[in-house]
Amino acid sequence: MAFKGTTTEGPAPATPEDLYIDLPRRRDAVPGLWSHQVDLLRLYMEEHQETADLAIELPTGTGKTLTGLLLAEWVRRHTGKRVLYACPTKQLVKQVQATADREGIKAVTLIGRHQDWPMPDQTAFEAAEKVAIVTYNTIFNSNPHVEVPDLIIFDDAHAGEQYVGESYAVDIKRHKHPAAYAAVLKTLKPGLDGVFANRLSEEFPDASISESVRLVLPSMTNGMLAELDTALASLSDFKFDFAVIRSGLTACLAYVSYGGILIRPIIPPTGDNKVFPRARQRMYLSATLGVGGEIERAFGRETIQRLRLPETAPTPRSGRRFFVFPELMARVDPVDVTKQIVARAGKALVLGPETARAVALGKKLVSNDWPVLGIDDVADGMKPFADLPNGVCALASRYDGIDLPDDACRVVVLDGKPDQDSLQERFLYGRAKAGAAIAERVRTRVVQGAGRATRQPNDAAIVVILDRGLTKYLQQPETINALEADLQAEIQFGRTNSTDVSVEEVLSNVDAFLEQGDAWRSGAEPHIAKARREAVQILPAGSEALGKSVPHEVEACVFAAASQWDKAAAKALDAARVIGEGGNATRGYRSVWLYLAGIWTELNAASDPGAHANAVQLISQSEKTAEGTWTREMPTLTTVASRALAPEDASAVTKIVSILSAGVNIGKHNRQVGEMVAGLGEREPGKYEPALTALGKLLGAEAGKPPEKGRCDSTWCWENHLWLAMEAKSDHDLTGVITHKEIRQANDQLQLLASDRGHTPPPPGSATIIISPKSGVDIDGIKAAQSHVYHIDLSDLMTLGKDVVQAWSEILASKDGRTPSQLSDLVRETMSGHGLLPTQVREGFTSDPVAAD
């Protein structure tokens, strides 16, 4: 049968709703639009047709893609102009194309090399006959080959930083490109302290350096920028990456670690892209829209307006999740518990920070000869996994774009807190203590990961939180309170039913959930519903200030990329001022922008001699503001005297020099440090605690176990400049939680120490450190904890101990023939290079406060 009729589309429907009615949808298309989709489409028509940058919020599994496609098709037909629909990955492009086909929307796919694009498809896009679905990379590269559209829609815009940011970066992984790493490291070494730089050149990393990240500003050191340009230009594997950032290399930061080097601007200068800024409208579809400026920073835009559901609209639901926290269960093997859960469900999706780690975990979770699929098996979509009767799919850093609705998969295993996707994130979160700037990003990744198997209102999936760090993250009130009500309730319910319960009880609950019968509906749902009604969403401290600072940050980066240092510095200072409105929550991020303002002011001194004094003042202000020690590791400006050591650091250096000057019996020393390391590997308190005191002494502290009743297990005091009260719980079980009683005991330790030493109050910055293998803390303990109480793992002390042994070995090998002044310099440089000065030790110990913010 051949049907005849007009081949033209005719007049564009008046609204996207009218368009939806006219679409030639297939029988398997969605039955209709949800009310919240209609609400958003109407708000767009009424208020935002001409908004240049618009972000639209639709939670995971609530029809975000269909909403975006309807807007894309309506704009194409209404304006008669080109429309691009961009996705983070090729897999997502194919999923969106499948949705477009199903819903009767005219679309083509343009992915891969532009030379391989089918000419009919490319022509259909360029003639505005069809929407083109592309990857982000098709737009963000050194020479995009798509014609400028009228509208660009970015799906999964909450993942923008991961994909846009990497398009403005040269990311050199040492294990993949060792020669390139060595060549670039050589040019950056003048910006690093000598001991740290030498450690990077060793074939095998020592215990701590593999996690350390240092910042280098190539424009700050004479001649470095030109040498770096030459080195990067010689790397054929990175020629396209370098081409994107070369014109703005002066504004780039270099993040250096043992495992890699990342060179990029802090915010991508997308305004110089040939396509992105020239579109009339850019639309960002996101599962979450915070107020902290995350999407603006990701896409390099000063202002993006938000389109949210009206407050009167019902909150769309995307299925039910049952969270299980094996790490909070006492005396169990968390992996074994997870394996039993997977066996009951038949399948699981494992999401981890690295491919090898995810696959290794996946293999531990399978039963019998179940297959373990990786990224290559699902590169074109999740169907191969969805069709399996049993199996595990293990993927890395994939917190979006995976659709496993209905019974395709009923278990998601999250392994690892996704806060270190790049070296920039590792630096901001770990070194600069500027986690507030990426908190929204991290939170969104967790939410996205947890929602991979709950794509529709009636979906139900178990979410197993297997990693210690992620377990701790999801019990912090500031994390939970920032989530939407459903998630707050689900996580609270999951935590309650994972604490102080047996494996049998957990598995019984798992069975009830998988069955979704009366046991779950009457026994669990009422509790979750009550918690949801009581939940109040509270934005993290500093969110408003971070949102207000974005325009200044973006402008500063644009001026810096153009070497307009005076304007860049002024905007960076504006950013720091606004960020400061967030108080202590944004202190770390403020220090970063104060430092950049100082460096860019110094670069302007070539044309304005008076700028140097201002630069010195700004960098000094950054050092005073910074919570960590990273600013003190940066090279000083020319004509500025070397920084004086902090009093506690000077105390440690003096103590160690006095020990060396008195003479060290090498044989006795080696025996003692061997006993110390062995003791740190013990679980018995009688063996562990003496090793703890021995470690403190090697750090130049006055260390010992207080004899009075109710005191901590070891105190480390650098005179009265800094105290650390060490509460060792080496005999704790690996699972379960630190009790409320133990937190109360820790709360008192600094005051007791102050009383014992006759020095009140304790020195600023002093802390109580609980050393325990447990990953969780009793919820009442979190509420009661004082701000000076922190939690670290036994492995952290072992790492520190091995670093101390290495540093002392280097000092002893080089001490002979030195004057007292030279010996002091040797100790200072070696201990600093290993991160062992008291301020550095405190920084490493205080990344995980017990108390809620």
Short mmCIF file of N, CA, C and O in Angstrom, two decimals, residues 340-399:
data_model
loop_
_atom_site.label_atom_id
_atom_site.label_comp_id
_atom_site.label_asym_id
_atom_site.label_seq_id
_atom_site.Cartn_x
_atom_site.Cartn_y
_atom_site.Cartn_z
N GLN A 340 25.64 -12.08 48.69
CA GLN A 340 24.39 -12.78 48.99
C GLN A 340 23.18 -11.99 48.46
O GLN A 340 22.21 -12.58 47.99
N ILE A 341 23.26 -10.67 48.56
CA ILE A 341 22.16 -9.84 48.02
C ILE A 341 22.07 -10.01 46.50
O ILE A 341 20.98 -10.17 45.94
N VAL A 342 23.23 -9.97 45.82
CA VAL A 342 23.26 -10.12 44.36
C VAL A 342 22.72 -11.49 43.96
O VAL A 342 21.97 -11.62 42.98
N ALA A 343 23.06 -12.52 44.72
CA ALA A 343 22.58 -13.87 44.41
C ALA A 343 21.06 -13.94 44.47
O ALA A 343 20.42 -14.62 43.66
N ARG A 344 20.49 -13.24 45.43
CA ARG A 344 19.02 -13.25 45.54
C ARG A 344 18.37 -12.50 44.38
O ARG A 344 17.30 -12.89 43.91
N ALA A 345 18.99 -11.41 43.96
CA ALA A 345 18.40 -10.60 42.88
C ALA A 345 18.70 -11.15 41.50
O ALA A 345 17.95 -10.90 40.55
N GLY A 346 19.83 -11.84 41.36
CA GLY A 346 20.19 -12.44 40.07
C GLY A 346 21.13 -11.61 39.22
O GLY A 346 21.84 -12.14 38.38
N LYS A 347 21.16 -10.29 39.45
CA LYS A 347 22.00 -9.41 38.63
C LYS A 347 22.37 -8.18 39.46
O LYS A 347 21.69 -7.85 40.42
N ALA A 348 23.44 -7.52 39.02
CA ALA A 348 23.82 -6.27 39.70
C ALA A 348 24.63 -5.40 38.76
O ALA A 348 25.42 -5.88 37.94
N LEU A 349 24.44 -4.10 38.91
CA LEU A 349 25.28 -3.12 38.25
C LEU A 349 26.26 -2.59 39.29
O LEU A 349 25.85 -2.13 40.36
N VAL A 350 27.56 -2.67 39.01
CA VAL A 350 28.60 -2.19 39.92
C VAL A 350 29.21 -0.93 39.34
O VAL A 350 29.70 -0.94 38.21
N LEU A 351 29.20 0.14 40.11
CA LEU A 351 29.79 1.40 39.68
C LEU A 351 30.93 1.75 40.63
O LEU A 351 30.72 1.90 41.83
N GLY A 352 32.13 1.89 40.07
CA GLY A 352 33.30 2.20 40.88
C GLY A 352 34.11 3.33 40.28
O GLY A 352 33.84 3.77 39.16
N PRO A 353 35.13 3.80 40.98
CA PRO A 353 35.92 4.93 40.49
C PRO A 353 36.87 4.57 39.37
O PRO A 353 37.26 5.44 38.59
N GLU A 354 37.27 3.31 39.27
CA GLU A 354 38.21 2.87 38.25
C GLU A 354 37.73 1.55 37.66
O GLU A 354 37.13 0.73 38.35
N THR A 355 38.04 1.34 36.39
CA THR A 355 37.58 0.13 35.70
C THR A 355 38.10 -1.13 36.37
O THR A 355 37.32 -2.07 36.64
N ALA A 356 39.40 -1.17 36.64
CA ALA A 356 39.99 -2.38 37.23
C ALA A 356 39.35 -2.69 38.58
O ALA A 356 39.05 -3.86 38.89
N ARG A 357 39.13 -1.67 39.37
CA ARG A 357 38.51 -1.88 40.70
C ARG A 357 37.08 -2.36 40.57
O ARG A 357 36.65 -3.27 41.29
N ALA A 358 36.32 -1.77 39.64
CA ALA A 358 34.92 -2.18 39.45
C ALA A 358 34.83 -3.62 38.98
O ALA A 358 34.01 -4.41 39.46
N VAL A 359 35.66 -3.99 38.01
CA VAL A 359 35.64 -5.36 37.48
C VAL A 359 36.07 -6.36 38.55
O VAL A 359 35.48 -7.44 38.69
N ALA A 360 37.11 -6.01 39.31
CA ALA A 360 37.59 -6.92 40.37
C ALA A 360 36.48 -7.16 41.39
O ALA A 360 36.27 -8.30 41.84
N LEU A 361 35.77 -6.10 41.76
CA LEU A 361 34.66 -6.27 42.70
C LEU A 361 33.55 -7.09 42.07
O LEU A 361 32.97 -7.97 42.72
N GLY A 362 33.25 -6.82 40.80
CA GLY A 362 32.21 -7.58 40.11
C GLY A 362 32.48 -9.08 40.13
O GLY A 362 31.57 -9.89 40.35
N LYS A 363 33.74 -9.45 39.95
CA LYS A 363 34.10 -10.88 39.96
C LYS A 363 33.92 -11.50 41.34
O LYS A 363 33.63 -12.69 41.45
N LYS A 364 34.08 -10.70 42.38
CA LYS A 364 33.88 -11.23 43.73
C LYS A 364 32.40 -11.43 44.05
O LYS A 364 32.06 -12.20 44.95
N LEU A 365 31.54 -10.73 43.33
CA LEU A 365 30.12 -10.76 43.65
C LEU A 365 29.32 -11.81 42.88
O LEU A 365 28.17 -12.08 43.23
N VAL A 366 29.89 -12.36 41.82
CA VAL A 366 29.13 -13.30 41.00
C VAL A 366 29.11 -14.68 41.62
O VAL A 366 30.03 -15.08 42.34
N SER A 367 28.09 -15.41 41.31
CA SER A 367 27.95 -16.79 41.75
C SER A 367 28.20 -17.73 40.57
O SER A 367 27.85 -17.41 39.42
N ASN A 368 28.80 -18.86 40.86
CA ASN A 368 29.05 -19.89 39.85
C ASN A 368 29.78 -19.30 38.64
O ASN A 368 30.81 -18.66 38.77
N ASP A 369 29.22 -19.49 37.46
CA ASP A 369 29.89 -19.03 36.25
C ASP A 369 29.17 -17.82 35.62
O ASP A 369 29.17 -17.64 34.42
N TRP A 370 28.55 -17.00 36.45
CA TRP A 370 27.88 -15.81 35.94
C TRP A 370 28.88 -14.92 35.21
O TRP A 370 30.02 -14.75 35.65
N PRO A 371 28.48 -14.31 34.10
CA PRO A 371 29.40 -13.41 33.38
C PRO A 371 29.54 -12.07 34.07
O PRO A 371 28.63 -11.61 34.77
N VAL A 372 30.70 -11.43 33.89
CA VAL A 372 30.94 -10.07 34.36
C VAL A 372 31.21 -9.22 33.12
O VAL A 372 32.23 -9.38 32.45
N LEU A 373 30.28 -8.33 32.80
CA LEU A 373 30.41 -7.49 31.61
C LEU A 373 31.13 -6.19 31.96
O LEU A 373 31.00 -5.68 33.08
N GLY A 374 31.89 -5.67 31.00
CA GLY A 374 32.58 -4.41 31.16
C GLY A 374 32.12 -3.40 30.14
O GLY A 374 31.16 -3.64 29.39
N ILE A 375 32.83 -2.28 30.06
CA ILE A 375 32.42 -1.19 29.19
C ILE A 375 32.38 -1.61 27.73
O ILE A 375 31.50 -1.17 26.97
N ASP A 376 33.29 -2.46 27.31
CA ASP A 376 33.30 -2.88 25.90
C ASP A 376 32.06 -3.68 25.54
O ASP A 376 31.61 -3.65 24.38
N ASP A 377 31.49 -4.38 26.51
CA ASP A 377 30.31 -5.21 26.25
C ASP A 377 29.04 -4.38 26.12
O ASP A 377 28.06 -4.84 25.52
N VAL A 378 29.05 -3.18 26.68
CA VAL A 378 27.83 -2.36 26.64
C VAL A 378 28.10 -1.00 26.00
O VAL A 378 27.38 -0.03 26.27
N ALA A 379 29.12 -0.94 25.16
CA ALA A 379 29.48 0.34 24.53
C ALA A 379 28.34 0.90 23.68
O ALA A 379 28.20 2.12 23.55
N ASP A 380 27.52 0.02 23.11
CA ASP A 380 26.43 0.47 22.26
C ASP A 380 25.07 0.46 22.96
O ASP A 380 24.03 0.67 22.33
N GLY A 381 25.09 0.22 24.26
CA GLY A 381 23.83 0.19 24.99
C GLY A 381 23.82 -0.93 26.02
O GLY A 381 24.65 -1.83 26.00
N MET A 382 22.86 -0.86 26.94
CA MET A 382 22.81 -1.80 28.05
C MET A 382 22.05 -3.08 27.72
O MET A 382 21.90 -3.96 28.58
N LYS A 383 21.58 -3.25 26.47
CA LYS A 383 20.76 -4.41 26.13
C LYS A 383 21.47 -5.75 26.39
O LYS A 383 20.84 -6.69 26.91
N PRO A 384 22.77 -5.88 26.05
CA PRO A 384 23.43 -7.17 26.34
C PRO A 384 23.36 -7.56 27.81
O PRO A 384 23.20 -8.74 28.13
N PHE A 385 23.45 -6.57 28.69
CA PHE A 385 23.34 -6.87 30.12
C PHE A 385 21.89 -7.07 30.52
O PHE A 385 21.56 -7.99 31.28
N ALA A 386 21.00 -6.22 30.02
CA ALA A 386 19.59 -6.33 30.37
C ALA A 386 19.02 -7.68 29.97
O ALA A 386 18.14 -8.23 30.65
N ASP A 387 19.52 -8.26 28.88
CA ASP A 387 19.00 -9.55 28.40
C ASP A 387 19.53 -10.75 29.17
O ASP A 387 19.01 -11.86 29.02
N LEU A 388 20.58 -10.56 29.96
CA LEU A 388 21.15 -11.68 30.72
C LEU A 388 20.19 -12.13 31.82
O LEU A 388 19.61 -11.30 32.52
N PRO A 389 20.07 -13.43 32.04
CA PRO A 389 19.27 -13.89 33.18
C PRO A 389 20.00 -13.66 34.50
O PRO A 389 19.39 -13.36 35.52
N ASN A 390 21.34 -13.82 34.46
CA ASN A 390 22.18 -13.59 35.64
C ASN A 390 23.50 -12.97 35.20
O ASN A 390 24.00 -13.25 34.13
N GLY A 391 24.06 -12.14 36.05
CA GLY A 391 25.36 -11.56 35.72
C GLY A 391 25.57 -10.23 36.41
O GLY A 391 24.68 -9.70 37.10
N VAL A 392 26.76 -9.67 36.22
CA VAL A 392 27.14 -8.39 36.78
C VAL A 392 27.73 -7.54 35.67
O VAL A 392 28.47 -8.02 34.82
N CYS A 393 27.38 -6.25 35.67
CA CYS A 393 28.00 -5.29 34.76
C CYS A 393 28.79 -4.31 35.60
O CYS A 393 28.24 -3.66 36.50
N ALA A 394 30.10 -4.23 35.37
CA ALA A 394 30.99 -3.40 36.17
C ALA A 394 31.53 -2.25 35.33
O ALA A 394 32.21 -2.47 34.33
N LEU A 395 31.24 -1.02 35.76
CA LEU A 395 31.63 0.16 35.00
C LEU A 395 32.30 1.18 35.92
O LEU A 395 32.08 1.19 37.13
N ALA A 396 33.10 2.05 35.34
CA ALA A 396 33.83 3.05 36.11
C ALA A 396 33.34 4.44 35.77
O ALA A 396 33.13 4.78 34.60
N SER A 397 33.18 5.25 36.81
CA SER A 397 32.87 6.69 36.67
C SER A 397 31.67 6.92 35.76
O SER A 397 31.63 7.89 35.01
N ARG A 398 30.68 6.04 35.81
CA ARG A 398 29.50 6.20 34.97
C ARG A 398 28.29 6.40 35.88
O ARG A 398 27.70 5.44 36.35
N TYR A 399 27.95 7.63 36.15
CA TYR A 399 26.87 7.92 37.05
C TYR A 399 25.65 8.48 36.30
O TYR A 399 24.73 9.00 36.90
#
